[in-house]
């Protein structure tokens, strides 16, 4: 927008300069032509009067005047008539023929565009016979031609146009500087609003825009600030609800599980024990479901701003947590990739931990004993790709299309013990951080979870 405003301002100034400068330059050029032609014509008429006398003193005076004119000006004098033995004669051309026949002066600029290399003015010389009205009506006895070099005029023309062109360039440069400053001042409120929107998109709900600029932007800033206040209030209320729900739901579920464990320890009836174990399994599943809902609620609240995080360190930390559970079943978790500790991604604190926990939990659940779970970290342009590949049964295309739906559970190898929220939580968290998550087929069978994250500009090479 700033560039468009500056270009518009410069264009406006350029049109104003053109409308003012170009006509003035043409006027000065025409004035230069007219003044030069008038000056040369006056000299030629004076010399023509001397030539018309035709006597010796007049020819001597003509010679002296022509010699002085040649020395003092870029012109030369040519004469045809009684004094042509003293001064050079002009070429017999149409202009000379017309001047001798009609007695009227002729002007030849040598070009139809401004002027040529020489200006030729031819003035007829008449024998002195004065009529009653004061005009010389004597017969034409010769002609005086002044051939005037236009080199000085051309230099003067370049000065006229060059000075104005240089002045126009200076004015446009100043206009560009002033226009840029004015454009930045005009667009400052919009940039402040954009900064506020960017912070909002990163999860910073405390961002506010200064109420500055013209009335329209002030009204917009107040409206956005009020909306931000309302949104911050709603998110704060959601946080309180999440905290209360976490306490109110987890505590009774934990107490219920302990009670069931005590009942199972105090009875000997196998049928009762089986019923208690089924009830305990349902309580465990309910606890996992509640935990998943709480995690998803926190993810949808998106209250944390993204910041550069060391992906490699987070991955190794979570793998260390999950390896003991994998070792119990003989499952190997392998870390692959060319990334190192300098690789940073933009994510909210805690999001990647939950993403890895959910993906690794699903991979471990569907992996057969003795299988391998491969975790890869690879930079890809302005993104970093985190892949988790298992050797389980994989998913059909229809299952992949529904895998991110809430409460949808795949068959896997261990039944339907999951809550159906794991991949939904993964997608929500990754999307909130500006990334994407896709499901594919792992080489040799199994499922590949491909997570693309934004690389931070602070990442090392």
PDB file of N, CA and C in Angstrom, residues 47 51 62-63 66-67 70 75-92 96 143-147:
ATOM      1  N   UNK A  47      22.558  45.980 -43.901  1.00  0.00           N
ATOM      2  CA  UNK A  47      23.553  45.782 -44.955  1.00  0.00           C
ATOM      3  C   UNK A  47      22.927  45.923 -46.339  1.00  0.00           C
ATOM      4  N   UNK A  51      24.061  48.112 -49.617  1.00  0.00           N
ATOM      5  CA  UNK A  51      24.231  47.511 -50.936  1.00  0.00           C
ATOM      6  C   UNK A  51      23.382  48.235 -51.983  1.00  0.00           C
ATOM      7  N   UNK A  62      29.865  48.508 -46.195  1.00  0.00           N
ATOM      8  CA  UNK A  62      29.285  47.181 -46.143  1.00  0.00           C
ATOM      9  C   UNK A  62      30.341  46.128 -45.828  1.00  0.00           C
ATOM     10  N   UNK A  63      31.502  46.272 -46.454  1.00  0.00           N
ATOM     11  CA  UNK A  63      32.581  45.313 -46.200  1.00  0.00           C
ATOM     12  C   UNK A  63      33.032  45.369 -44.747  1.00  0.00           C
ATOM     13  N   UNK A  66      30.310  43.837 -42.551  1.00  0.00           N
ATOM     14  CA  UNK A  66      30.228  42.384 -42.700  1.00  0.00           C
ATOM     15  C   UNK A  66      31.395  41.705 -42.004  1.00  0.00           C
ATOM     16  N   UNK A  67      32.601  42.325 -42.125  1.00  0.00           N
ATOM     17  CA  UNK A  67      33.770  41.735 -41.469  1.00  0.00           C
ATOM     18  C   UNK A  67      33.610  41.744 -39.949  1.00  0.00           C
ATOM     19  N   UNK A  70      31.057  39.124 -38.877  1.00  0.00           N
ATOM     20  CA  UNK A  70      31.578  37.764 -38.943  1.00  0.00           C
ATOM     21  C   UNK A  70      32.455  37.453 -37.735  1.00  0.00           C
ATOM     22  N   UNK A  75      27.919  34.119 -37.566  1.00  0.00           N
ATOM     23  CA  UNK A  75      27.364  34.207 -38.911  1.00  0.00           C
ATOM     24  C   UNK A  75      28.384  34.753 -39.905  1.00  0.00           C
ATOM     25  N   UNK A  76      28.079  34.557 -41.182  1.00  0.00           N
ATOM     26  CA  UNK A  76      28.895  35.103 -42.258  1.00  0.00           C
ATOM     27  C   UNK A  76      27.970  35.772 -43.281  1.00  0.00           C
ATOM     28  N   UNK A  77      28.516  36.777 -43.989  1.00  0.00           N
ATOM     29  CA  UNK A  77      27.715  37.599 -44.904  1.00  0.00           C
ATOM     30  C   UNK A  77      28.078  37.257 -46.346  1.00  0.00           C
ATOM     31  N   UNK A  78      27.055  37.075 -47.163  1.00  0.00           N
ATOM     32  CA  UNK A  78      27.237  36.828 -48.594  1.00  0.00           C
ATOM     33  C   UNK A  78      26.408  37.855 -49.356  1.00  0.00           C
ATOM     34  N   UNK A  79      26.944  38.356 -50.460  1.00  0.00           N
ATOM     35  CA  UNK A  79      26.324  39.474 -51.186  1.00  0.00           C
ATOM     36  C   UNK A  79      26.291  39.172 -52.678  1.00  0.00           C
ATOM     37  N   UNK A  80      25.196  39.549 -53.328  1.00  0.00           N
ATOM     38  CA  UNK A  80      25.120  39.532 -54.791  1.00  0.00           C
ATOM     39  C   UNK A  80      24.623  40.901 -55.232  1.00  0.00           C
ATOM     40  N   UNK A  81      25.351  41.527 -56.194  1.00  0.00           N
ATOM     41  CA  UNK A  81      25.009  42.889 -56.627  1.00  0.00           C
ATOM     42  C   UNK A  81      26.278  43.676 -56.895  1.00  0.00           C
ATOM     43  N   UNK A  82      26.183  44.987 -56.687  1.00  0.00           N
ATOM     44  CA  UNK A  82      27.305  45.872 -57.020  1.00  0.00           C
ATOM     45  C   UNK A  82      28.527  45.625 -56.151  1.00  0.00           C
ATOM     46  N   UNK A  83      28.362  45.079 -54.957  1.00  0.00           N
ATOM     47  CA  UNK A  83      29.501  44.890 -54.053  1.00  0.00           C
ATOM     48  C   UNK A  83      29.954  43.432 -53.987  1.00  0.00           C
ATOM     49  N   UNK A  84      29.510  42.593 -54.942  1.00  0.00           N
ATOM     50  CA  UNK A  84      29.844  41.173 -54.826  1.00  0.00           C
ATOM     51  C   UNK A  84      31.277  40.877 -55.177  1.00  0.00           C
ATOM     52  N   UNK A  85      31.986  41.882 -55.661  1.00  0.00           N
ATOM     53  CA  UNK A  85      33.418  41.665 -55.912  1.00  0.00           C
ATOM     54  C   UNK A  85      34.216  41.784 -54.626  1.00  0.00           C
ATOM     55  N   UNK A  86      33.612  42.377 -53.618  1.00  0.00           N
ATOM     56  CA  UNK A  86      34.297  42.567 -52.334  1.00  0.00           C
ATOM     57  C   UNK A  86      33.980  41.426 -51.382  1.00  0.00           C
ATOM     58  N   UNK A  87      32.718  40.995 -51.344  1.00  0.00           N
ATOM     59  CA  UNK A  87      32.254  39.959 -50.421  1.00  0.00           C
ATOM     60  C   UNK A  87      31.848  38.719 -51.214  1.00  0.00           C
ATOM     61  N   UNK A  88      31.878  37.532 -50.594  1.00  0.00           N
ATOM     62  CA  UNK A  88      31.494  36.312 -51.310  1.00  0.00           C
ATOM     63  C   UNK A  88      30.034  36.349 -51.735  1.00  0.00           C
ATOM     64  N   UNK A  89      29.742  35.632 -52.815  1.00  0.00           N
ATOM     65  CA  UNK A  89      28.380  35.584 -53.349  1.00  0.00           C
ATOM     66  C   UNK A  89      27.663  34.348 -52.818  1.00  0.00           C
ATOM     67  N   UNK A  90      26.341  34.480 -52.617  1.00  0.00           N
ATOM     68  CA  UNK A  90      25.569  33.315 -52.137  1.00  0.00           C
ATOM     69  C   UNK A  90      25.307  32.338 -53.276  1.00  0.00           C
ATOM     70  N   UNK A  91      24.951  31.097 -52.871  1.00  0.00           N
ATOM     71  CA  UNK A  91      24.571  30.096 -53.863  1.00  0.00           C
ATOM     72  C   UNK A  91      23.246  30.481 -54.511  1.00  0.00           C
ATOM     73  N   UNK A  92      23.145  30.161 -55.796  1.00  0.00           N
ATOM     74  CA  UNK A  92      21.900  30.440 -56.513  1.00  0.00           C
ATOM     75  C   UNK A  92      20.869  29.352 -56.156  1.00  0.00           C
ATOM     76  N   UNK A  96      17.132  32.618 -52.787  1.00  0.00           N
ATOM     77  CA  UNK A  96      17.750  33.807 -53.379  1.00  0.00           C
ATOM     78  C   UNK A  96      16.942  34.270 -54.584  1.00  0.00           C
ATOM     79  N   UNK A 143      21.113  41.314 -53.340  1.00  0.00           N
ATOM     80  CA  UNK A 143      20.590  40.692 -52.103  1.00  0.00           C
ATOM     81  C   UNK A 143      21.741  40.454 -51.138  1.00  0.00           C
ATOM     82  N   UNK A 144      21.408  40.512 -49.854  1.00  0.00           N
ATOM     83  CA  UNK A 144      22.359  40.209 -48.777  1.00  0.00           C
ATOM     84  C   UNK A 144      21.858  38.949 -48.060  1.00  0.00           C
ATOM     85  N   UNK A 145      22.726  38.011 -47.927  1.00  0.00           N
ATOM     86  CA  UNK A 145      22.379  36.773 -47.204  1.00  0.00           C
ATOM     87  C   UNK A 145      23.316  36.607 -46.014  1.00  0.00           C
ATOM     88  N   UNK A 146      22.727  36.350 -44.841  1.00  0.00           N
ATOM     89  CA  UNK A 146      23.523  36.032 -43.654  1.00  0.00           C
ATOM     90  C   UNK A 146      23.300  34.559 -43.332  1.00  0.00           C
ATOM     91  N   UNK A 147      24.394  33.798 -43.321  1.00  0.00           N
ATOM     92  CA  UNK A 147      24.353  32.381 -42.945  1.00  0.00           C
ATOM     93  C   UNK A 147      24.812  32.285 -41.495  1.00  0.00           C
TER      94      UNK A 147
END
